[in-house]
CSV table of C-alpha atoms in Angstrom, one decimal:
chain,number,residue,atom,x,y,z
A,8,MET,CA,56.1,-0.1,-53.6
A,9,LYS,CA,57.9,-3.1,-52.1
A,10,LEU,CA,60.4,-1.0,-50.2
A,11,SER,CA,57.5,1.2,-49.2
A,12,LEU,CA,55.4,-1.7,-47.7
A,13,LEU,CA,58.3,-3.0,-45.5
A,14,LEU,CA,59.4,0.2,-44.2
A,15,PHE,CA,55.6,0.8,-43.3
A,16,ALA,CA,55.3,-2.5,-41.8
A,17,VAL,CA,58.7,-1.7,-39.8
A,18,GLY,CA,56.7,1.5,-38.7
A,19,LEU,CA,54.0,-0.9,-37.3
A,20,LEU,CA,56.4,-2.8,-35.4
A,21,MET,CA,58.2,0.2,-34.3
A,22,ILE,CA,54.6,1.1,-32.7
A,23,LEU,CA,54.4,-2.3,-30.8
A,24,LEU,CA,57.8,-1.9,-29.7
A,25,GLN,CA,57.3,1.8,-28.3
A,26,THR,CA,54.2,0.9,-27.0
A,27,THR,CA,55.5,-2.5,-25.1
A,28,PHE,CA,58.8,-3.3,-24.6
A,29,LEU,CA,60.7,0.0,-25.2
A,30,HIS,CA,58.3,1.9,-22.3
A,31,PHE,CA,60.8,0.2,-19.6
A,32,PHE,CA,63.1,2.8,-20.5
A,33,PRO,CA,63.5,6.1,-18.9
A,34,VAL,CA,62.9,7.8,-22.2
A,35,VAL,CA,61.2,5.8,-25.0
A,36,PRO,CA,63.6,6.3,-28.3
A,37,ASP,CA,61.3,7.6,-31.1
A,38,LEU,CA,62.1,4.7,-33.5
A,39,ILE,CA,59.2,6.4,-35.9
A,40,LEU,CA,61.3,9.7,-36.5
A,41,VAL,CA,64.4,8.0,-37.3
A,42,LEU,CA,62.2,5.5,-39.5
A,43,CYS,CA,60.7,8.7,-40.9
A,44,VAL,CA,64.6,10.0,-41.7
A,45,TYR,CA,65.9,6.7,-43.2
A,46,TRP,CA,62.1,7.1,-45.4
A,47,GLY,CA,62.8,10.4,-46.4
A,48,LEU,CA,66.9,10.1,-47.7
A,49,HIS,CA,66.3,6.6,-49.3
A,50,HIS,CA,63.1,6.3,-50.6
A,51,PRO,CA,60.8,9.6,-50.5
A,52,THR,CA,57.6,8.9,-52.5
A,53,VAL,CA,54.2,10.1,-52.4
A,54,GLY,CA,53.7,6.8,-50.7
A,55,ALA,CA,56.2,7.5,-48.0
A,56,VAL,CA,54.6,10.7,-47.2
A,57,LEU,CA,51.2,9.1,-47.1
A,58,GLY,CA,52.9,5.9,-45.1
A,59,LEU,CA,54.5,8.7,-42.5
A,60,PHE,CA,51.4,10.4,-42.0
A,61,VAL,CA,49.4,7.1,-40.9
A,62,LEU,CA,52.3,6.3,-38.8
A,63,GLY,CA,52.1,9.7,-37.0
A,64,TYR,CA,48.4,9.3,-36.6
A,65,SER,CA,49.2,5.5,-35.1
A,66,VAL,CA,51.1,6.9,-32.6
A,67,ASP,CA,48.6,9.8,-31.9
A,68,VAL,CA,45.9,7.1,-31.7
A,69,VAL,CA,47.9,4.9,-28.9
A,70,SER,CA,49.2,7.8,-26.8
A,71,SER,CA,48.2,11.6,-27.7
A,72,PRO,CA,44.9,13.2,-26.1
A,73,ILE,CA,44.3,14.8,-29.2
A,74,LEU,CA,44.2,13.5,-32.6
A,75,GLY,CA,46.6,14.8,-35.3
A,76,ILE,CA,49.9,16.2,-33.2
A,77,ASN,CA,52.3,13.2,-34.2
A,78,ALA,CA,50.7,13.0,-37.7
A,79,PHE,CA,51.2,16.7,-38.4
A,80,ALA,CA,55.3,16.5,-36.8
A,81,MET,CA,56.0,13.4,-38.7
A,82,SER,CA,54.9,15.0,-42.4
A,83,LEU,CA,56.6,18.3,-40.9
A,84,VAL,CA,60.0,16.4,-40.5
A,85,PHE,CA,59.5,14.4,-43.8
A,86,LEU,CA,59.3,17.5,-45.5
A,87,ALA,CA,62.6,18.9,-44.1
A,88,VAL,CA,64.5,15.6,-44.5
A,89,TYR,CA,63.2,15.8,-48.0
A,90,LEU,CA,64.0,19.3,-49.0
A,91,SER,CA,67.9,18.6,-47.1
A,92,SER,CA,67.8,15.5,-48.8
A,93,ARG,CA,70.1,16.7,-51.9
A,94,SER,CA,72.3,18.3,-49.7
A,95,ILE,CA,73.0,15.7,-47.3
A,96,TRP,CA,75.5,12.8,-47.9
A,97,LEU,CA,75.3,9.7,-45.3
A,98,HIS,CA,78.8,8.6,-45.6
A,99,SER,CA,79.4,7.6,-41.9
A,100,PRO,CA,77.5,6.6,-38.9
A,101,LEU,CA,78.1,10.2,-37.5
A,102,VAL,CA,76.7,12.1,-40.1
A,103,SER,CA,73.3,9.9,-40.0
A,104,ALA,CA,73.2,10.3,-36.5
A,105,VAL,CA,73.3,14.4,-36.9
A,106,VAL,CA,70.7,13.9,-38.8
A,107,VAL,CA,68.4,12.5,-36.9
A,108,LEU,CA,69.4,14.6,-33.7
A,109,LEU,CA,68.3,17.7,-36.0
A,110,ALA,CA,65.3,16.0,-37.1
A,111,SER,CA,63.9,15.1,-33.9
A,112,LEU,CA,64.7,19.0,-32.7
A,113,ILE,CA,62.5,19.9,-35.8
A,114,LYS,CA,59.6,17.2,-34.3
A,115,GLY,CA,60.1,18.9,-30.7
A,116,CYS,CA,59.8,22.1,-31.9
A,117,ALA,CA,56.5,21.1,-33.9
A,118,LEU,CA,55.2,19.3,-31.2
A,119,VAL,CA,56.0,22.6,-28.8
A,120,LEU,CA,54.0,24.8,-31.6
A,121,VAL,CA,51.0,22.6,-31.6
A,122,TRP,CA,51.0,22.0,-28.0
A,123,ALA,CA,51.0,25.7,-26.9
A,124,LEU,CA,48.5,26.1,-29.6
A,125,PHE,CA,46.0,23.6,-28.4
A,126,LEU,CA,46.9,22.5,-24.9
A,127,SER,CA,47.8,23.9,-21.8
A,128,THR,CA,51.1,25.2,-21.2
A,129,GLU,CA,51.1,25.4,-17.6
A,130,GLY,CA,54.2,23.9,-16.2
A,131,PHE,CA,55.2,22.8,-19.8
A,132,TRP,CA,58.7,24.7,-21.0
A,133,MET,CA,61.3,23.1,-18.8
A,134,GLY,CA,59.8,20.1,-19.1
A,135,ALA,CA,59.4,20.1,-22.9
A,136,ILE,CA,62.6,21.4,-23.3
A,137,ARG,CA,64.4,18.5,-21.4
A,138,TYR,CA,62.0,16.0,-23.4
A,139,ILE,CA,63.1,17.9,-26.6
A,140,LEU,CA,67.0,17.2,-25.9
A,141,LEU,CA,66.4,13.5,-24.3
A,142,GLU,CA,64.6,12.6,-26.9
A,143,ALA,CA,66.8,14.0,-29.7
A,144,LEU,CA,70.3,12.5,-27.9
A,145,VAL,CA,68.6,8.7,-27.8
A,146,ALA,CA,67.2,9.1,-31.2
A,147,ALA,CA,70.7,10.4,-32.5
A,148,LEU,CA,72.4,7.2,-30.4
A,149,LEU,CA,69.9,4.6,-32.1
A,150,ALA,CA,70.4,6.1,-35.3
A,151,PRO,CA,73.2,4.5,-36.9
A,152,VAL,CA,72.2,0.9,-35.5
A,153,VAL,CA,68.5,1.6,-36.9
A,154,PHE,CA,69.9,2.8,-40.3
A,155,ALA,CA,72.2,-0.4,-40.6
A,156,LEU,CA,69.1,-2.6,-39.5
A,157,LEU,CA,67.0,-0.6,-42.3
A,158,ARG,CA,69.6,-0.5,-44.9
A,159,ARG,CA,70.2,-4.6,-44.9
A,160,GLY,CA,65.8,-5.1,-44.7
A,161,GLN,CA,66.0,-2.8,-48.2
A,162,ALA,CA,68.7,-4.2,-49.6
A,163,TYR,CA,67.1,-7.7,-48.8
A,164,VAL,CA,63.8,-6.5,-50.2
A,165,GLU,CA,65.6,-5.6,-53.6
A,166,LYS,CA,66.8,-8.7,-54.1
A,167,ALA,CA,64.1,-10.9,-53.6
A,168,HIS,CA,61.2,-11.6,-56.3
A,169,ILE,CA,57.9,-11.5,-54.6
A,170,PRO,CA,55.6,-12.0,-56.9
A,171,GLY,CA,52.8,-9.2,-57.4
A,172,LEU,CA,54.6,-6.5,-56.2
B,11,MET,CA,50.2,22.3,-64.9
B,12,LEU,CA,50.4,18.5,-64.6
B,13,ALA,CA,54.1,18.5,-65.0
B,14,PHE,CA,54.6,20.9,-62.3
B,15,PHE,CA,52.2,18.9,-59.9
B,16,ARG,CA,54.6,15.7,-61.2
B,17,LYS,CA,57.5,17.8,-60.2
B,18,TYR,CA,56.8,18.8,-56.9
B,19,GLN,CA,54.7,15.8,-55.9
B,20,ILE,CA,56.4,15.0,-52.7
B,21,PRO,CA,56.3,18.0,-51.3
B,22,LEU,CA,52.8,19.0,-52.4
B,23,SER,CA,51.8,15.7,-50.4
B,24,CYS,CA,53.6,16.7,-47.8
B,25,CYS,CA,52.3,20.1,-47.3
B,26,PHE,CA,48.7,18.5,-48.1
B,27,CYS,CA,49.5,15.8,-45.3
B,28,VAL,CA,50.9,19.1,-42.9
B,29,LEU,CA,47.6,20.8,-43.6
B,30,LEU,CA,45.5,17.8,-43.1
B,31,SER,CA,47.2,17.1,-39.7
B,32,LEU,CA,46.2,20.8,-38.9
B,33,TYR,CA,42.6,20.3,-40.0
B,34,ILE,CA,42.2,17.4,-37.6
B,35,LEU,CA,44.0,18.6,-34.7
B,36,THR,CA,42.1,21.9,-34.8
B,37,ALA,CA,38.7,19.8,-34.8
B,38,ALA,CA,39.8,17.6,-32.4
B,39,ALA,CA,40.5,20.1,-30.2
B,40,ARG,CA,37.0,21.7,-30.9
B,41,GLY,CA,35.7,18.2,-29.9
B,42,GLN,CA,34.2,17.9,-33.6
B,43,ILE,CA,35.4,14.7,-34.2
B,44,LYS,CA,32.4,12.4,-32.9
B,45,LYS,CA,33.7,9.3,-34.4
B,46,ASP,CA,37.3,8.3,-35.5
B,47,PRO,CA,37.5,5.9,-38.4
B,48,ILE,CA,40.6,4.9,-38.5
B,49,GLY,CA,41.6,4.8,-34.7
B,50,PRO,CA,39.5,1.9,-33.5
B,51,LEU,CA,40.8,-0.1,-36.5
B,52,PHE,CA,43.9,0.4,-35.3
B,53,LEU,CA,43.3,-0.3,-32.0
B,54,TRP,CA,41.7,-3.5,-33.2
B,55,LEU,CA,44.4,-4.7,-35.1
B,56,MET,CA,47.5,-3.6,-32.5
B,57,ARG,CA,45.1,-5.4,-29.5
B,58,PRO,CA,46.3,-9.2,-30.3
B,59,LEU,CA,49.8,-8.0,-30.8
B,60,GLN,CA,50.0,-5.7,-27.8
B,61,ILE,CA,48.5,-8.8,-25.5
B,62,VAL,CA,51.4,-10.9,-27.2
B,63,ALA,CA,54.0,-8.4,-26.5
B,64,HIS,CA,52.6,-8.0,-22.8
B,65,SER,CA,52.4,-11.7,-22.2
B,66,THR,CA,56.5,-11.8,-23.4
B,67,THR,CA,57.3,-9.0,-21.6
B,68,SER,CA,55.9,-10.7,-18.1
B,69,TRP,CA,57.5,-14.0,-19.6
B,70,ILE,CA,61.0,-12.2,-19.9
B,71,LYS,CA,60.5,-10.5,-16.3
B,72,ASP,CA,59.9,-14.1,-14.9
B,73,ILE,CA,62.5,-15.4,-16.2
B,74,GLN,CA,64.7,-12.7,-15.1
B,75,GLN,CA,63.7,-12.6,-11.7
B,76,SER,CA,64.5,-16.6,-11.6
B,77,TYR,CA,67.6,-15.9,-12.9
B,78,PHE,CA,68.6,-13.8,-10.3
B,79,THR,CA,67.2,-15.4,-7.6
B,80,VAL,CA,69.1,-18.8,-8.7
B,81,ALA,CA,72.1,-16.9,-9.0
B,82,GLY,CA,72.5,-16.6,-5.3
B,83,TYR,CA,72.8,-20.7,-5.2
B,84,LYS,CA,76.0,-20.9,-6.9
B,85,ALA,CA,78.4,-22.8,-4.2
B,86,GLU,CA,75.7,-25.7,-4.3
B,87,ASN,CA,76.6,-28.7,-6.7
B,88,GLU,CA,75.1,-29.5,-9.9
B,89,ARG,CA,72.3,-31.9,-8.8
B,90,LEU,CA,71.1,-29.3,-5.9
B,91,ARG,CA,71.2,-26.6,-8.8
B,92,LYS,CA,69.2,-28.1,-11.2
B,93,ARG,CA,66.7,-28.9,-8.4
B,94,ILE,CA,66.5,-25.4,-7.1
B,95,VAL,CA,66.1,-23.9,-10.6
B,96,GLN,CA,62.9,-26.6,-11.0
B,97,LEU,CA,61.9,-25.2,-7.2
B,98,GLU,CA,62.6,-21.5,-7.9
B,99,VAL,CA,60.6,-21.3,-10.9
B,100,GLU,CA,58.0,-23.3,-9.5
B,101,ARG,CA,57.9,-21.3,-6.2
B,102,ASN,CA,58.1,-17.7,-8.4
B,103,ARG,CA,54.9,-19.2,-10.1
B,104,PHE,CA,53.0,-20.0,-6.7
B,105,LEU,CA,54.3,-16.9,-5.6
B,106,GLU,CA,52.7,-14.7,-8.7
B,107,ALA,CA,49.6,-16.8,-8.5
B,108,ASP,CA,49.2,-15.8,-4.8
B,109,ALA,CA,50.1,-12.2,-5.8
B,110,THR,CA,47.5,-11.9,-8.3
B,111,ASN,CA,44.6,-13.8,-6.0
B,112,GLN,CA,45.7,-11.2,-3.4
B,113,ARG,CA,45.5,-8.4,-6.0
B,114,LEU,CA,42.4,-9.5,-7.6
B,115,GLN,CA,40.6,-10.2,-3.8
B,116,LYS,CA,41.2,-6.4,-3.0
B,117,LEU,CA,39.7,-5.5,-6.2
B,118,LEU,CA,36.7,-7.6,-5.4
B,119,ASP,CA,36.4,-5.9,-2.0
B,120,PHE,CA,36.9,-2.8,-3.5
B,121,ARG,CA,34.5,-3.3,-6.5
B,122,SER,CA,31.6,-4.6,-4.0
B,123,HIS,CA,31.7,-1.3,-2.2
B,124,LEU,CA,31.7,0.7,-5.5
B,125,PRO,CA,28.1,2.3,-5.9
B,126,SER,CA,27.7,1.3,-9.9
B,127,ARG,CA,28.5,-1.5,-12.4
B,128,SER,CA,32.2,-1.6,-13.1
B,129,ILE,CA,34.5,-3.0,-15.6
B,130,THR,CA,38.0,-4.9,-14.6
B,131,ALA,CA,40.3,-4.5,-17.1
B,132,SER,CA,44.2,-5.0,-17.6
B,133,ILE,CA,46.8,-2.7,-18.7
B,134,ILE,CA,47.9,-4.0,-22.1
B,135,GLY,CA,49.8,-0.9,-23.5
B,136,ASN,CA,51.2,2.4,-22.8
B,137,SER,CA,52.0,5.7,-24.6
B,138,ALA,CA,54.3,5.7,-27.5
B,139,SER,CA,55.6,9.3,-26.6
B,140,ASN,CA,57.0,10.8,-23.6
B,141,TRP,CA,55.0,14.0,-23.8
B,142,PHE,CA,51.7,12.1,-23.0
B,143,GLN,CA,51.0,9.7,-20.0
B,144,SER,CA,48.7,7.5,-21.4
B,145,CYS,CA,47.8,3.5,-21.3
B,146,LEU,CA,45.8,1.0,-23.1
B,147,ILE,CA,43.2,-1.3,-21.5
B,148,ASP,CA,41.8,-4.6,-23.0
B,149,LYS,CA,38.2,-3.5,-22.6
B,150,GLY,CA,36.5,-1.3,-24.9
B,151,SER,CA,33.0,-0.1,-26.0
B,152,ALA,CA,31.6,-3.7,-26.8
B,153,ASP,CA,32.1,-4.2,-22.7
B,154,GLY,CA,30.5,-1.2,-21.6
B,155,VAL,CA,33.3,1.8,-21.5
B,156,ARG,CA,32.8,4.8,-22.5
B,157,LYS,CA,34.6,7.8,-23.1
B,158,GLY,CA,35.0,10.1,-19.9
B,159,MET,CA,34.8,7.0,-17.6
B,160,SER,CA,37.0,7.0,-14.7
B,161,VAL,CA,39.9,4.6,-13.9
B,162,VAL,CA,40.9,3.3,-10.7
B,163,THR,CA,42.3,0.7,-8.5
B,164,PRO,CA,42.0,0.0,-4.8
B,165,LEU,CA,44.9,2.2,-4.1
B,166,GLY,CA,43.4,4.9,-5.7
B,167,VAL,CA,42.7,7.0,-8.9
B,168,VAL,CA,44.6,6.1,-12.4
B,169,GLY,CA,43.0,8.2,-14.7
B,170,ARG,CA,39.8,8.7,-17.4
B,171,VAL,CA,38.9,7.0,-20.3
B,172,VAL,CA,39.4,9.4,-23.0
B,173,ASP,CA,38.7,7.5,-26.2
B,174,ALA,CA,36.8,3.8,-26.4
B,175,ALA,CA,37.5,1.2,-29.5
B,176,ALA,CA,35.2,-1.8,-29.6
B,177,ARG,CA,37.8,-4.1,-27.7
B,178,SER,CA,39.9,-1.8,-26.0
B,179,ALA,CA,39.9,1.7,-24.8
B,180,LYS,CA,42.7,4.6,-23.8
B,181,VAL,CA,43.2,6.2,-20.5
B,182,LEU,CA,44.6,9.3,-19.9
B,183,LEU,CA,46.7,9.3,-16.9
B,184,LEU,CA,46.6,11.3,-13.8
B,185,THR,CA,50.1,12.0,-14.3
B,186,ASP,CA,49.5,13.8,-17.9
B,187,PRO,CA,49.5,17.7,-18.3
B,188,ASN,CA,46.2,17.5,-19.9
B,189,SER,CA,44.5,15.6,-17.2
B,190,GLY,CA,42.6,17.5,-14.2
B,191,ILE,CA,40.8,16.0,-11.4
B,192,ASP,CA,39.0,18.1,-8.6
B,193,VAL,CA,40.8,17.0,-4.9
B,194,MET,CA,40.4,18.2,-1.6
B,195,VAL,CA,42.8,18.0,1.0
B,196,GLN,CA,41.3,15.3,4.1
B,197,ARG,CA,42.6,17.1,6.6
B,198,THR,CA,41.7,20.7,5.9
B,199,ARG,CA,39.1,19.9,3.2
B,200,ALA,CA,40.8,22.6,0.9
B,201,ARG,CA,40.2,22.1,-2.6
B,202,GLY,CA,42.4,22.4,-5.8
B,203,ILE,CA,43.0,20.8,-9.3
B,204,VAL,CA,45.6,17.9,-9.6
B,205,SER,CA,47.2,17.1,-13.1
B,206,GLY,CA,50.7,16.2,-14.0
B,207,SER,CA,53.1,18.8,-15.4
B,208,LEU,CA,56.3,17.9,-17.6
B,209,GLU,CA,58.2,20.2,-15.3
B,210,ASN,CA,57.2,19.5,-11.6
B,211,GLY,CA,55.8,16.1,-12.2
B,212,THR,CA,52.3,15.7,-10.6
B,213,VAL,CA,51.1,19.2,-9.1
B,214,MET,CA,48.0,20.7,-7.0
B,215,LYS,CA,46.9,23.6,-8.1
B,216,TYR,CA,44.9,26.5,-7.8
B,217,VAL,CA,45.1,26.2,-3.8
B,218,LYS,CA,45.4,30.0,-2.1
B,219,ARG,CA,48.7,30.8,-0.3
B,220,THR,CA,46.1,30.9,2.8
B,221,GLU,CA,45.2,27.8,3.1
B,222,ASP,CA,46.9,25.3,5.3
B,223,ILE,CA,48.7,22.5,3.4
B,224,GLN,CA,51.2,20.4,5.1
B,225,VAL,CA,53.8,17.8,3.5
B,226,GLY,CA,52.1,14.4,4.2
B,227,ASP,CA,48.6,15.7,3.8
B,228,ARG,CA,46.5,13.4,1.7
B,229,LEU,CA,44.2,14.1,-1.3
B,230,LEU,CA,41.3,12.6,-1.9
B,231,THR,CA,38.6,13.4,-5.2
B,232,SER,CA,36.1,16.0,-4.2
B,233,GLY,CA,33.7,14.1,-6.9
B,234,LEU,CA,32.6,17.6,-8.2
B,235,ASP,CA,34.1,16.9,-11.8
B,236,GLY,CA,31.6,14.7,-12.2
B,237,VAL,CA,33.9,11.8,-13.3
B,238,PHE,CA,35.3,10.4,-10.3
B,239,LEU,CA,33.3,9.2,-7.3
B,240,LYS,CA,33.9,11.5,-4.1
B,241,GLY,CA,36.7,9.9,-1.5
B,242,LEU,CA,38.6,7.9,-3.8
B,243,MET,CA,42.6,8.5,-3.0
B,244,VAL,CA,44.5,10.5,-5.3
B,245,GLY,CA,47.8,10.9,-3.5
B,246,THR,CA,50.3,12.7,-0.6
B,247,VAL,CA,51.7,16.2,-0.6
B,248,ASN,CA,55.1,16.0,-1.4
B,249,LYS,CA,56.2,19.4,-1.5
B,250,VAL,CA,54.8,22.6,-0.9
B,251,ARG,CA,56.3,25.7,-1.7
B,252,LYS,CA,55.1,29.5,-1.3
B,253,GLN,CA,56.5,32.1,-3.7
B,254,SER,CA,57.2,35.4,-3.2
B,255,VAL,CA,54.2,36.7,-5.4
B,256,GLY,CA,51.1,35.4,-6.8
B,257,LEU,CA,47.7,34.1,-5.6
B,258,PHE,CA,48.6,30.1,-5.1
B,259,GLN,CA,50.6,27.7,-3.6
B,260,VAL,CA,53.1,25.2,-5.5
B,261,ILE,CA,52.1,22.1,-4.5
B,262,GLU,CA,54.0,18.4,-5.8
B,263,VAL,CA,52.3,15.3,-5.1
B,264,MET,CA,52.9,11.6,-5.1
B,265,PRO,CA,50.3,10.1,-7.1
B,266,ALA,CA,48.8,7.1,-4.6
B,267,VAL,CA,48.7,4.5,-8.0
B,268,SER,CA,52.2,4.2,-10.0
B,269,PRO,CA,50.5,3.3,-13.3
B,270,ALA,CA,54.0,1.5,-14.3
B,271,GLN,CA,53.4,-1.0,-11.3
B,272,THR,CA,49.7,-1.3,-12.2
B,273,GLU,CA,48.1,-4.6,-13.9
B,274,VAL,CA,44.4,-4.5,-13.2
B,275,VAL,CA,42.2,-1.6,-13.1
B,276,LEU,CA,38.8,-0.7,-12.3
B,277,VAL,CA,36.6,1.0,-14.8
B,278,VAL,CA,33.6,3.4,-13.0
B,279,ASN,CA,30.9,5.4,-14.3
B,280,ALA,CA,30.7,8.0,-11.8
B,281,GLN,CA,28.1,10.0,-13.5
B,282,ARG,CA,25.4,7.3,-13.2
B,283,SER,CA,25.9,7.0,-9.7
B,284,ALA,CA,27.6,10.3,-7.9
B,285,ALA,CA,27.7,8.6,-4.6
B,286,LYS,CA,30.5,8.6,-2.0
B,287,VAL,CA,32.8,5.6,-2.0
B,288,THR,CA,32.6,3.8,1.3
B,289,ALA,CA,36.2,1.7,0.6
B,290,PRO,CA,37.5,-0.8,2.8
B,291,SER,CA,40.4,-0.1,4.9
B,292,GLY,CA,43.9,-1.0,3.6
B,293,PRO,CA,46.7,1.3,2.4
B,294,GLY,CA,46.0,4.4,0.4
B,295,LEU,CA,42.0,4.0,1.2
B,296,ARG,CA,40.4,6.1,3.9
């Protein structure tokens, strides 16, 4: 419960960062996706599923012209990470980067699918491929750092005694 | 049965969320969601945080600017350097105040030429995704901002409001692939639709091959879409390509307004007053 609340709060902070400070970079790093992978691998619960759905929906509220795109993508990525979590052993930062890269590609494909179904695809495909690859690379590069920070936060929360939780 | 649900609770809840999001998507795409219950609450919660973050970013930018300015005077002695730092910080503050004053003065001039009541708003956040070009402004339905209103600056069109919470609103920028603005070429009066594109940046679509379009031609709103007033600057033609086949030309457009460099905008209800803009002379205006 404590950990889920911490990760959800971190998710909200990440959305705030993505809409303000990180927007000055050419590609906005998809920190929510990295969080999604971490959450799916280290603390998969029903609360995590709902938390990520709400975070995805929140990204839609501040970004997308149509609601539900990111909520859909996040739920799908979480499912994929959860189903493959038993065969993933995160023994090095490189592995976490590869896992996030693959998760980002899954998210990209989900976005393309939804976009093709609900939005105009005119002049879409080349740009979509570029964004999928760039986002995946940036997320993979950031994954080891974000994972290390989240692991530290998790260790701190698990040790700390918070009354009522 | 209960044991089954308990064993597969996570995959089942994932599937539920996937289906729920698909339902929301379908409903949103069909325009069936009239009132989003969670979105405005989230925007209301995020607004103060975004304002603080935005102010901090501006402050950091100022510090950075001051640092680079001061670095040029490194040959001076310590006392003079301190004095220069002090003066530079002060000067930057005055320059910023002056620039803001001029910008707001321009906005005020422009506003006085708009036929309807317009709302001045500040941009407080940007899109959290690379796939969509949108921004958040600090005025919402409580200030009179409504879905479908146009967002402009004295330089030209920024976008249109796609969602309005009580104290903030989401603006779909002209550069988003899902936007579309009815425009005409100022020189030839040829018409087309300007929208964003993930491939080619901003483009003007549906212009016949026979139309005479040249690089540097200015594109203005036609006013026929009912969202934007007639005569607002949209951009200039950057590149014209005529493919060997096809009915239309491919025209790349340089938008008149760069949203990244815009801080203050005007939200205008064009539907209430479908008149032509008689803008003051200046860069980006007829």
